mmCIF file of N, CA, C and O in Angstrom:
data_model
loop_
_atom_site.group_PDB
_atom_site.id
_atom_site.type_symbol
_atom_site.label_atom_id
_atom_site.label_comp_id
_atom_site.label_asym_id
_atom_site.label_seq_id
_atom_site.Cartn_x
_atom_site.Cartn_y
_atom_site.Cartn_z
ATOM 1 N N UNK A 26 1.533 1.071 22.940
ATOM 2 C CA UNK A 26 2.525 0.523 22.155
ATOM 3 C C UNK A 26 1.960 -0.417 21.072
ATOM 4 O O UNK A 26 1.383 -1.427 21.622
ATOM 5 N N UNK A 27 2.118 -0.049 19.912
ATOM 6 C CA UNK A 27 1.602 -1.117 18.766
ATOM 7 C C UNK A 27 2.666 -2.255 18.729
ATOM 8 O O UNK A 27 3.926 -1.984 18.839
ATOM 9 N N UNK A 28 2.273 -3.258 18.293
ATOM 10 C CA UNK A 28 2.987 -4.512 18.167
ATOM 11 C C UNK A 28 4.018 -4.068 16.915
ATOM 12 O O UNK A 28 3.547 -3.354 16.077
ATOM 13 N N UNK A 29 5.187 -4.582 16.505
ATOM 14 C CA UNK A 29 6.195 -4.333 15.589
ATOM 15 C C UNK A 29 5.520 -4.362 14.312
ATOM 16 O O UNK A 29 5.710 -3.702 13.425
ATOM 17 N N UNK A 30 4.791 -5.525 14.220
ATOM 18 C CA UNK A 30 4.184 -5.818 12.766
ATOM 19 C C UNK A 30 3.196 -4.709 12.347
ATOM 20 O O UNK A 30 3.240 -4.298 11.215
ATOM 21 N N UNK A 31 2.338 -4.471 13.431
ATOM 22 C CA UNK A 31 1.336 -3.219 13.131
ATOM 23 C C UNK A 31 1.961 -1.941 12.817
ATOM 24 O O UNK A 31 1.456 -1.156 11.933
ATOM 25 N N UNK A 32 3.114 -1.602 13.638
ATOM 26 C CA UNK A 32 4.000 -0.338 13.241
ATOM 27 C C UNK A 32 4.349 -0.486 11.706
ATOM 28 O O UNK A 32 4.419 0.528 11.144
ATOM 29 N N UNK A 33 4.929 -1.540 11.416
ATOM 30 C CA UNK A 33 5.315 -1.731 9.982
ATOM 31 C C UNK A 33 4.274 -1.257 8.983
ATOM 32 O O UNK A 33 4.487 -0.700 7.989
ATOM 33 N N UNK A 34 3.256 -1.847 9.354
ATOM 34 C CA UNK A 34 1.944 -1.732 8.383
ATOM 35 C C UNK A 34 1.628 0.005 8.238
ATOM 36 O O UNK A 34 1.070 0.407 7.362
ATOM 37 N N UNK A 35 1.944 0.581 9.430
ATOM 38 C CA UNK A 35 1.639 1.918 9.480
ATOM 39 C C UNK A 35 2.642 2.866 8.771
ATOM 40 O O UNK A 35 2.505 4.063 8.593
ATOM 41 N N UNK A 36 3.781 2.310 8.706
ATOM 42 C CA UNK A 36 4.899 3.087 8.156
ATOM 43 C C UNK A 36 5.024 3.348 6.791
ATOM 44 O O UNK A 36 5.013 2.448 6.008
ATOM 45 N N UNK A 37 4.746 4.555 6.304
ATOM 46 C CA UNK A 37 4.716 5.012 4.913
ATOM 47 C C UNK A 37 5.976 4.421 4.133
ATOM 48 O O UNK A 37 5.656 4.377 2.792
ATOM 49 N N UNK A 38 7.056 4.359 4.812
ATOM 50 C CA UNK A 38 8.309 3.947 4.083
ATOM 51 C C UNK A 38 8.274 2.527 3.538
ATOM 52 O O UNK A 38 8.906 2.000 2.836
ATOM 53 N N UNK A 39 7.624 1.587 4.420
ATOM 54 C CA UNK A 39 7.456 0.216 4.333
ATOM 55 C C UNK A 39 6.147 -0.221 3.418
ATOM 56 O O UNK A 39 6.232 -0.941 2.584
ATOM 57 N N UNK A 40 5.056 0.503 3.801
ATOM 58 C CA UNK A 40 3.747 0.145 3.217
ATOM 59 C C UNK A 40 3.483 1.134 2.379
ATOM 60 O O UNK A 40 2.945 2.403 2.717
ATOM 61 N N UNK A 41 3.399 1.102 1.016
ATOM 62 C CA UNK A 41 2.932 2.035 0.145
ATOM 63 C C UNK A 41 1.444 2.167 0.039
ATOM 64 O O UNK A 41 1.072 3.172 -0.729
ATOM 65 N N UNK A 42 0.749 1.299 0.552
ATOM 66 C CA UNK A 42 -0.594 1.428 0.460
ATOM 67 C C UNK A 42 -1.470 1.819 1.583
ATOM 68 O O UNK A 42 -2.434 1.354 1.927
ATOM 69 N N UNK A 43 -0.843 2.605 2.680
ATOM 70 C CA UNK A 43 -1.453 2.961 3.966
ATOM 71 C C UNK A 43 -2.910 3.675 3.655
ATOM 72 O O UNK A 43 -3.796 3.410 4.219
ATOM 73 N N UNK A 44 -2.835 4.620 2.739
ATOM 74 C CA UNK A 44 -4.047 5.252 2.363
ATOM 75 C C UNK A 44 -5.224 4.482 2.119
ATOM 76 O O UNK A 44 -6.391 4.547 2.441
ATOM 77 N N UNK A 45 -4.892 3.485 1.118
ATOM 78 C CA UNK A 45 -6.019 2.487 0.569
ATOM 79 C C UNK A 45 -6.383 1.649 1.480
ATOM 80 O O UNK A 45 -7.466 1.487 1.694
ATOM 81 N N UNK A 46 -5.519 1.227 2.414
ATOM 82 C CA UNK A 46 -6.008 0.367 3.508
ATOM 83 C C UNK A 46 -6.856 1.134 4.672
ATOM 84 O O UNK A 46 -7.836 0.509 4.873
ATOM 85 N N UNK A 47 -6.433 2.399 4.823
ATOM 86 C CA UNK A 47 -7.203 3.175 5.729
ATOM 87 C C UNK A 47 -8.699 3.519 4.959
ATOM 88 O O UNK A 47 -9.598 3.443 5.951
ATOM 89 N N UNK A 48 -8.685 3.671 3.577
ATOM 90 C CA UNK A 48 -9.972 4.053 3.104
ATOM 91 C C UNK A 48 -10.904 2.816 3.184
ATOM 92 O O UNK A 48 -11.947 2.871 3.353
ATOM 93 N N UNK A 49 -10.195 1.575 3.022
ATOM 94 C CA UNK A 49 -10.852 0.366 3.018
ATOM 95 C C UNK A 49 -11.672 0.010 4.480
ATOM 96 O O UNK A 49 -12.630 -0.356 4.440
ATOM 97 N N UNK A 50 -10.761 0.272 5.302
ATOM 98 C CA UNK A 50 -11.313 0.111 6.567
ATOM 99 C C UNK A 50 -12.395 0.932 7.003
ATOM 100 O O UNK A 50 -13.354 0.537 7.705
ATOM 101 N N UNK A 51 -12.213 2.357 6.650
ATOM 102 C CA UNK A 51 -13.265 3.266 7.048
ATOM 103 C C UNK A 51 -14.745 2.771 6.194
ATOM 104 O O UNK A 51 -15.705 2.943 6.945
ATOM 105 N N UNK A 52 -14.425 2.561 5.104
ATOM 106 C CA UNK A 52 -15.498 2.009 4.225
ATOM 107 C C UNK A 52 -16.369 0.843 4.888
ATOM 108 O O UNK A 52 -17.538 0.894 5.103
ATOM 109 N N UNK A 53 -15.482 -0.104 5.297
ATOM 110 C CA UNK A 53 -16.292 -1.270 5.989
ATOM 111 C C UNK A 53 -16.795 -0.832 7.425
ATOM 112 O O UNK A 53 -17.962 -1.497 7.575
ATOM 113 N N UNK A 54 -16.104 -0.058 8.126
ATOM 114 C CA UNK A 54 -16.683 0.462 9.256
ATOM 115 C C UNK A 54 -18.091 1.237 9.169
ATOM 116 O O UNK A 54 -18.969 1.197 9.713
ATOM 117 N N UNK A 55 -18.139 2.275 7.961
ATOM 118 C CA UNK A 55 -19.364 2.983 7.719
ATOM 119 C C UNK A 55 -20.398 2.122 7.119
ATOM 120 O O UNK A 55 -21.379 2.485 7.208
ATOM 121 N N UNK A 56 -20.034 0.890 6.665
ATOM 122 C CA UNK A 56 -21.192 0.167 5.909
ATOM 123 C C UNK A 56 -21.484 -1.110 6.577
ATOM 124 O O UNK A 56 -21.831 -2.021 6.074
ATOM 125 N N UNK A 57 -21.166 -1.097 7.963
ATOM 126 C CA UNK A 57 -21.475 -2.161 8.923
ATOM 127 C C UNK A 57 -20.839 -3.570 8.263
ATOM 128 O O UNK A 57 -21.389 -4.576 8.287
ATOM 129 N N UNK A 58 -19.537 -3.411 7.769
ATOM 130 C CA UNK A 58 -18.856 -4.687 7.092
ATOM 131 C C UNK A 58 -19.518 -5.316 5.987
ATOM 132 O O UNK A 58 -19.272 -6.684 5.740
ATOM 133 N N UNK A 59 -20.240 -4.664 5.187
ATOM 134 C CA UNK A 59 -20.979 -5.344 4.101
ATOM 135 C C UNK A 59 -19.668 -5.172 2.934
ATOM 136 O O UNK A 59 -19.545 -3.949 2.463
ATOM 137 N N UNK A 60 -18.883 -6.231 2.489
ATOM 138 C CA UNK A 60 -18.090 -6.246 1.590
ATOM 139 C C UNK A 60 -18.457 -5.568 0.378
ATOM 140 O O UNK A 60 -17.807 -4.830 -0.434
ATOM 141 N N UNK A 61 -19.530 -5.997 -0.204
ATOM 142 C CA UNK A 61 -20.043 -5.486 -1.532
ATOM 143 C C UNK A 61 -20.298 -3.960 -1.644
ATOM 144 O O UNK A 61 -20.391 -3.408 -2.725
ATOM 145 N N UNK A 62 -20.246 -3.162 -0.568
ATOM 146 C CA UNK A 62 -20.445 -1.899 -0.549
ATOM 147 C C UNK A 62 -19.076 -1.230 -0.723
ATOM 148 O O UNK A 62 -19.038 0.110 -0.867
ATOM 149 N N UNK A 63 -18.044 -1.871 -0.554
ATOM 150 C CA UNK A 63 -16.597 -1.359 -0.533
ATOM 151 C C UNK A 63 -15.822 -1.998 -1.775
ATOM 152 O O UNK A 63 -14.598 -1.829 -1.634
ATOM 153 N N UNK A 64 -16.460 -2.461 -2.827
ATOM 154 C CA UNK A 64 -15.720 -3.085 -3.849
ATOM 155 C C UNK A 64 -14.619 -2.104 -4.413
ATOM 156 O O UNK A 64 -13.462 -2.566 -4.668
ATOM 157 N N UNK A 65 -14.902 -0.869 -4.808
ATOM 158 C CA UNK A 65 -13.990 0.054 -5.305
ATOM 159 C C UNK A 65 -12.790 0.228 -4.451
ATOM 160 O O UNK A 65 -11.793 0.254 -4.910
ATOM 161 N N UNK A 66 -12.974 0.130 -3.116
ATOM 162 C CA UNK A 66 -11.973 0.396 -2.324
ATOM 163 C C UNK A 66 -11.051 -0.874 -2.251
ATOM 164 O O UNK A 66 -9.806 -0.498 -2.124
ATOM 165 N N UNK A 67 -11.573 -2.165 -2.263
ATOM 166 C CA UNK A 67 -10.719 -3.341 -2.369
ATOM 167 C C UNK A 67 -9.961 -3.363 -3.563
ATOM 168 O O UNK A 67 -8.846 -3.660 -3.503
ATOM 169 N N UNK A 68 -10.659 -2.927 -4.807
ATOM 170 C CA UNK A 68 -9.919 -2.848 -5.893
ATOM 171 C C UNK A 68 -8.703 -1.807 -5.918
ATOM 172 O O UNK A 68 -7.596 -2.199 -6.463
ATOM 173 N N UNK A 69 -8.890 -0.631 -5.412
ATOM 174 C CA UNK A 69 -8.013 0.244 -5.358
ATOM 175 C C UNK A 69 -6.642 -0.152 -4.478
ATOM 176 O O UNK A 69 -5.504 -0.128 -4.862
ATOM 177 N N UNK A 70 -7.096 -0.792 -3.162
ATOM 178 C CA UNK A 70 -5.926 -1.326 -2.655
ATOM 179 C C UNK A 70 -5.228 -2.526 -3.406
ATOM 180 O O UNK A 70 -3.997 -2.715 -3.314
ATOM 181 N N UNK A 71 -5.895 -3.427 -4.023
ATOM 182 C CA UNK A 71 -5.430 -4.609 -4.781
ATOM 183 C C UNK A 71 -4.435 -4.082 -5.706
ATOM 184 O O UNK A 71 -3.361 -4.597 -5.972
ATOM 185 N N UNK A 72 -4.968 -2.986 -6.605
ATOM 186 C CA UNK A 72 -4.028 -2.177 -7.573
ATOM 187 C C UNK A 72 -2.791 -1.657 -7.070
ATOM 188 O O UNK A 72 -1.766 -1.871 -7.688
ATOM 189 N N UNK A 73 -2.971 -1.034 -5.933
ATOM 190 C CA UNK A 73 -1.823 -0.205 -5.241
ATOM 191 C C UNK A 73 -0.743 -1.385 -4.751
ATOM 192 O O UNK A 73 0.250 -1.271 -5.352
ATOM 193 N N UNK A 74 -1.226 -2.459 -4.228
ATOM 194 C CA UNK A 74 -0.332 -3.667 -4.007
ATOM 195 C C UNK A 74 0.451 -4.222 -5.104
ATOM 196 O O UNK A 74 1.601 -4.245 -4.995
ATOM 197 N N UNK A 75 -0.378 -4.476 -6.130
ATOM 198 C CA UNK A 75 0.026 -5.045 -7.381
ATOM 199 C C UNK A 75 1.166 -4.131 -7.904
ATOM 200 O O UNK A 75 2.241 -4.513 -8.240
ATOM 201 N N UNK A 76 0.848 -2.725 -8.091
ATOM 202 C CA UNK A 76 1.697 -1.856 -8.642
ATOM 203 C C UNK A 76 3.004 -1.898 -8.150
ATOM 204 O O UNK A 76 4.311 -1.857 -8.591
ATOM 205 N N UNK A 77 2.923 -1.643 -6.558
ATOM 206 C CA UNK A 77 4.376 -1.592 -5.807
ATOM 207 C C UNK A 77 5.043 -2.827 -5.792
ATOM 208 O O UNK A 77 6.338 -2.791 -5.725
ATOM 209 N N UNK A 78 4.300 -4.006 -5.797
ATOM 210 C CA UNK A 78 4.979 -5.251 -5.835
ATOM 211 C C UNK A 78 5.950 -5.434 -7.231
ATOM 212 O O UNK A 78 6.799 -5.912 -7.169
ATOM 213 N N UNK A 79 5.218 -5.048 -8.251
ATOM 214 C CA UNK A 79 5.948 -5.186 -9.467
ATOM 215 C C UNK A 79 7.154 -4.110 -9.561
ATOM 216 O O UNK A 79 8.201 -4.585 -10.004
ATOM 217 N N UNK A 80 7.108 -2.891 -8.877
ATOM 218 C CA UNK A 80 8.279 -2.042 -8.923
ATOM 219 C C UNK A 80 9.287 -2.692 -7.997
ATOM 220 O O UNK A 80 10.430 -2.776 -8.204
ATOM 221 N N UNK A 81 8.840 -3.147 -6.776
ATOM 222 C CA UNK A 81 9.788 -4.057 -5.904
ATOM 223 C C UNK A 81 10.641 -5.050 -6.619
ATOM 224 O O UNK A 81 11.775 -5.209 -6.408
ATOM 225 N N UNK A 82 9.875 -5.845 -7.431
ATOM 226 C CA UNK A 82 10.572 -6.939 -8.058
ATOM 227 C C UNK A 82 11.374 -6.650 -9.186
ATOM 228 O O UNK A 82 12.584 -7.087 -9.367
ATOM 229 N N UNK A 83 11.069 -5.564 -9.926
ATOM 230 C CA UNK A 83 11.880 -4.896 -10.837
ATOM 231 C C UNK A 83 13.220 -4.380 -10.146
ATOM 232 O O UNK A 83 14.327 -4.589 -10.775
ATOM 233 N N UNK A 84 13.200 -3.572 -9.083
ATOM 234 C CA UNK A 84 14.288 -3.021 -8.380
ATOM 235 C C UNK A 84 15.122 -4.197 -7.790
ATOM 236 O O UNK A 84 16.392 -4.069 -7.830
ATOM 237 N N UNK A 85 14.521 -5.358 -7.337
ATOM 238 C CA UNK A 85 15.287 -6.471 -6.904
ATOM 239 C C UNK A 85 16.042 -7.212 -7.945
ATOM 240 O O UNK A 85 17.291 -7.424 -7.826
ATOM 241 N N UNK A 86 15.312 -7.328 -9.029
ATOM 242 C CA UNK A 86 16.255 -7.903 -10.492
ATOM 243 C C UNK A 86 17.298 -7.031 -10.643
ATOM 244 O O UNK A 86 18.267 -7.566 -11.327
ATOM 245 N N UNK A 87 17.124 -5.753 -10.553
ATOM 246 C CA UNK A 87 18.104 -4.627 -11.052
ATOM 247 C C UNK A 87 19.284 -4.620 -9.760
ATOM 248 O O UNK A 87 20.276 -3.683 -10.129
ATOM 249 N N UNK A 88 18.865 -5.181 -8.689
ATOM 250 C CA UNK A 88 19.956 -5.054 -7.699
ATOM 251 C C UNK A 88 19.904 -3.716 -7.007
ATOM 252 O O UNK A 88 20.918 -3.171 -6.152
ATOM 253 N N UNK A 89 18.810 -3.073 -7.082
ATOM 254 C CA UNK A 89 18.593 -1.669 -6.424
ATOM 255 C C UNK A 89 18.130 -1.976 -4.983
ATOM 256 O O UNK A 89 17.262 -2.773 -4.732
ATOM 257 N N UNK A 90 18.582 -1.117 -4.070
ATOM 258 C CA UNK A 90 18.500 -1.073 -2.686
ATOM 259 C C UNK A 90 18.040 0.244 -2.292
ATOM 260 O O UNK A 90 18.624 1.192 -2.648
ATOM 261 N N UNK A 91 17.054 0.439 -1.339
ATOM 262 C CA UNK A 91 16.175 -0.711 -0.864
ATOM 263 C C UNK A 91 15.146 -1.096 -2.018
ATOM 264 O O UNK A 91 14.992 -0.362 -2.868
ATOM 265 N N UNK A 92 14.624 -2.312 -1.779
ATOM 266 C CA UNK A 92 13.748 -2.963 -2.838
ATOM 267 C C UNK A 92 12.656 -2.216 -2.952
ATOM 268 O O UNK A 92 12.074 -1.949 -3.956
ATOM 269 N N UNK A 93 12.046 -1.699 -1.982
ATOM 270 C CA UNK A 93 10.789 -0.929 -1.802
ATOM 271 C C UNK A 93 11.263 0.641 -1.797
ATOM 272 O O UNK A 93 11.845 0.924 -0.775
ATOM 273 N N UNK A 94 10.940 1.360 -2.858
ATOM 274 C CA UNK A 94 11.253 2.703 -2.614
ATOM 275 C C UNK A 94 10.832 3.670 -1.492
ATOM 276 O O UNK A 94 9.607 3.086 -0.962
ATOM 277 N N UNK A 95 11.325 4.616 -0.845
ATOM 278 C CA UNK A 95 11.011 5.221 0.362
ATOM 279 C C UNK A 95 9.576 6.102 -0.240
ATOM 280 O O UNK A 95 9.329 6.316 -1.361
ATOM 281 N N UNK A 96 9.056 6.611 0.916
ATOM 282 C CA UNK A 96 7.708 7.269 0.465
ATOM 283 C C UNK A 96 7.970 8.499 -0.336
ATOM 284 O O UNK A 96 7.208 8.774 -1.336
ATOM 285 N N UNK A 97 9.079 9.169 -0.105
ATOM 286 C CA UNK A 97 9.367 10.197 -0.958
ATOM 287 C C UNK A 97 9.672 9.880 -2.239
ATOM 288 O O UNK A 97 9.272 10.602 -3.298
ATOM 289 N N UNK A 98 10.532 8.827 -2.399
ATOM 290 C CA UNK A 98 10.830 8.339 -3.916
ATOM 291 C C UNK A 98 9.619 7.836 -4.596
ATOM 292 O O UNK A 98 9.410 7.998 -5.798
ATOM 293 N N UNK A 99 8.714 7.139 -3.962
ATOM 294 C CA UNK A 99 7.267 6.652 -4.533
ATOM 295 C C UNK A 99 6.722 7.975 -4.977
ATOM 296 O O UNK A 99 6.064 7.732 -6.332
ATOM 297 N N UNK A 100 6.438 9.059 -4.196
ATOM 298 C CA UNK A 100 5.839 10.212 -4.666
ATOM 299 C C UNK A 100 6.359 10.679 -5.944
ATOM 300 O O UNK A 100 5.669 11.043 -6.977
ATOM 301 N N UNK A 101 7.686 10.504 -6.168
ATOM 302 C CA UNK A 101 8.323 11.017 -7.253
ATOM 303 C C UNK A 101 7.973 10.214 -8.533
ATOM 304 O O UNK A 101 7.858 10.578 -9.527
ATOM 305 N N UNK A 102 8.001 9.020 -8.201
ATOM 306 C CA UNK A 102 7.673 7.924 -9.355
ATOM 307 C C UNK A 102 6.230 8.076 -9.886
ATOM 308 O O UNK A 102 6.024 8.136 -11.072
ATOM 309 N N UNK A 103 5.339 8.344 -8.971
ATOM 310 C CA UNK A 103 3.989 8.558 -9.506
ATOM 311 C C UNK A 103 3.852 9.919 -10.163
ATOM 312 O O UNK A 103 3.135 9.901 -11.021
ATOM 313 N N UNK A 104 4.555 10.925 -9.759
ATOM 314 C CA UNK A 104 4.498 12.108 -10.335
ATOM 315 C C UNK A 104 5.006 12.156 -11.753
ATOM 316 O O UNK A 104 4.412 12.871 -12.687
ATOM 317 N N UNK A 105 6.155 11.302 -12.004
ATOM 318 C CA UNK A 105 6.516 11.309 -13.196
ATOM 319 C C UNK A 105 5.729 10.298 -14.219
ATOM 320 O O UNK A 105 5.794 10.692 -15.379
ATOM 321 N N UNK A 106 4.757 9.664 -13.753
ATOM 322 C CA UNK A 106 3.849 9.080 -14.477
ATOM 323 C C UNK A 106 2.460 9.736 -14.705
ATOM 324 O O UNK A 106 1.795 9.313 -15.631
ATOM 325 N N UNK A 107 2.364 10.886 -14.082
ATOM 326 C CA UNK A 107 1.181 11.705 -14.310
ATOM 327 C C UNK A 107 0.279 11.183 -13.579
ATOM 328 O O UNK A 107 -1.122 10.913 -13.595
#
Protein backbone atom coordinates (compact mmCIF):
# COMPACT_ATOMS: atom_id res chain seq x y z
CA UNK A 1 0.00 0.00 0.00
CA UNK A 2 1.19 3.47 -0.90
CA UNK A 3 1.17 6.22 1.71
CA UNK A 4 -1.75 8.64 1.32
CA UNK A 5 0.51 11.48 0.12
CA UNK A 6 2.04 9.27 -2.59
CA UNK A 7 -1.44 8.12 -3.70
CA UNK A 8 -2.54 11.76 -4.05
CA UNK A 9 0.47 12.49 -6.25
CA UNK A 10 -0.52 9.58 -8.54
CA UNK A 11 -4.19 10.64 -8.69
CA UNK A 12 -4.87 12.30 -12.07
CA UNK A 13 -7.82 14.23 -10.59
CA UNK A 14 -5.56 15.84 -7.95
CA UNK A 15 -2.22 16.11 -9.75
CA UNK A 16 -2.54 17.51 -13.29
CA UNK A 17 1.16 16.87 -13.98
CA UNK A 18 1.48 13.10 -13.42
CA UNK A 19 2.74 12.54 -17.00
CA UNK A 20 5.39 15.27 -16.65
CA UNK A 21 6.46 13.88 -13.27
CA UNK A 22 6.82 10.38 -14.74
CA UNK A 23 8.75 11.64 -17.80
CA UNK A 24 11.16 13.61 -15.58
CA UNK A 25 11.72 10.61 -13.30
CA UNK A 26 12.33 8.32 -16.28
CA UNK A 27 14.81 10.79 -17.80
CA UNK A 28 16.70 11.00 -14.51
CA UNK A 29 16.76 7.20 -14.22
CA UNK A 30 17.91 6.80 -17.84
CA UNK A 31 20.66 9.42 -17.52
CA UNK A 32 22.15 8.32 -14.20
CA UNK A 33 20.63 11.33 -12.38
CA UNK A 34 22.51 13.96 -14.39
CA UNK A 35 20.06 16.86 -14.11
CA UNK A 36 21.52 18.77 -17.07
CA UNK A 37 20.45 15.89 -19.36
CA UNK A 38 16.79 16.40 -18.35
CA UNK A 39 16.42 20.20 -18.51
CA UNK A 40 13.56 20.01 -21.03
CA UNK A 41 11.62 17.63 -18.79
CA UNK A 42 12.07 19.85 -15.74
CA UNK A 43 10.89 22.85 -17.77
CA UNK A 44 7.79 21.01 -19.02
CA UNK A 45 6.97 19.97 -15.45
CA UNK A 46 7.50 23.51 -14.13
CA UNK A 47 5.29 24.96 -16.91
CA UNK A 48 2.59 22.38 -16.19
CA UNK A 49 2.55 23.20 -12.48
CA UNK A 50 2.52 26.95 -13.18
CA UNK A 51 -0.31 26.68 -15.74
CA UNK A 52 -2.62 24.61 -13.51
CA UNK A 53 -1.76 26.70 -10.43
CA UNK A 54 -2.96 29.80 -12.32
CA UNK A 55 -6.18 28.01 -13.30
CA UNK A 56 -6.68 26.91 -9.68
CA UNK A 57 -6.18 30.45 -8.35
CA UNK A 58 -8.57 31.85 -10.95
CA UNK A 59 -11.22 29.31 -9.95
CA UNK A 60 -10.62 30.04 -6.26
CA UNK A 61 -11.11 33.78 -6.84
CA UNK A 62 -14.31 33.04 -8.78
CA UNK A 63 -15.59 30.70 -6.06
CA UNK A 64 -15.59 27.66 -8.38
CA UNK A 65 -15.43 24.26 -6.67
CA UNK A 66 -13.42 22.12 -6.87
CA UNK A 67 -10.55 24.56 -7.27
CA UNK A 68 -8.54 22.04 -9.32
CA UNK A 69 -10.55 20.84 -12.33
CA UNK A 70 -10.97 17.07 -12.64
CA UNK A 71 -8.84 15.17 -15.15
CA UNK A 72 -11.78 15.08 -17.60
CA UNK A 73 -12.43 18.81 -17.20
CA UNK A 74 -8.71 19.61 -17.66
CA UNK A 75 -8.70 17.62 -20.89
CA UNK A 76 -11.55 19.78 -22.21
CA UNK A 77 -9.77 22.98 -21.12
CA UNK A 78 -6.63 21.94 -23.00
CA UNK A 79 -8.62 20.90 -26.10
CA UNK A 80 -10.40 24.27 -26.15
CA UNK A 81 -6.99 25.98 -26.21
CA UNK A 82 -5.71 23.92 -29.15
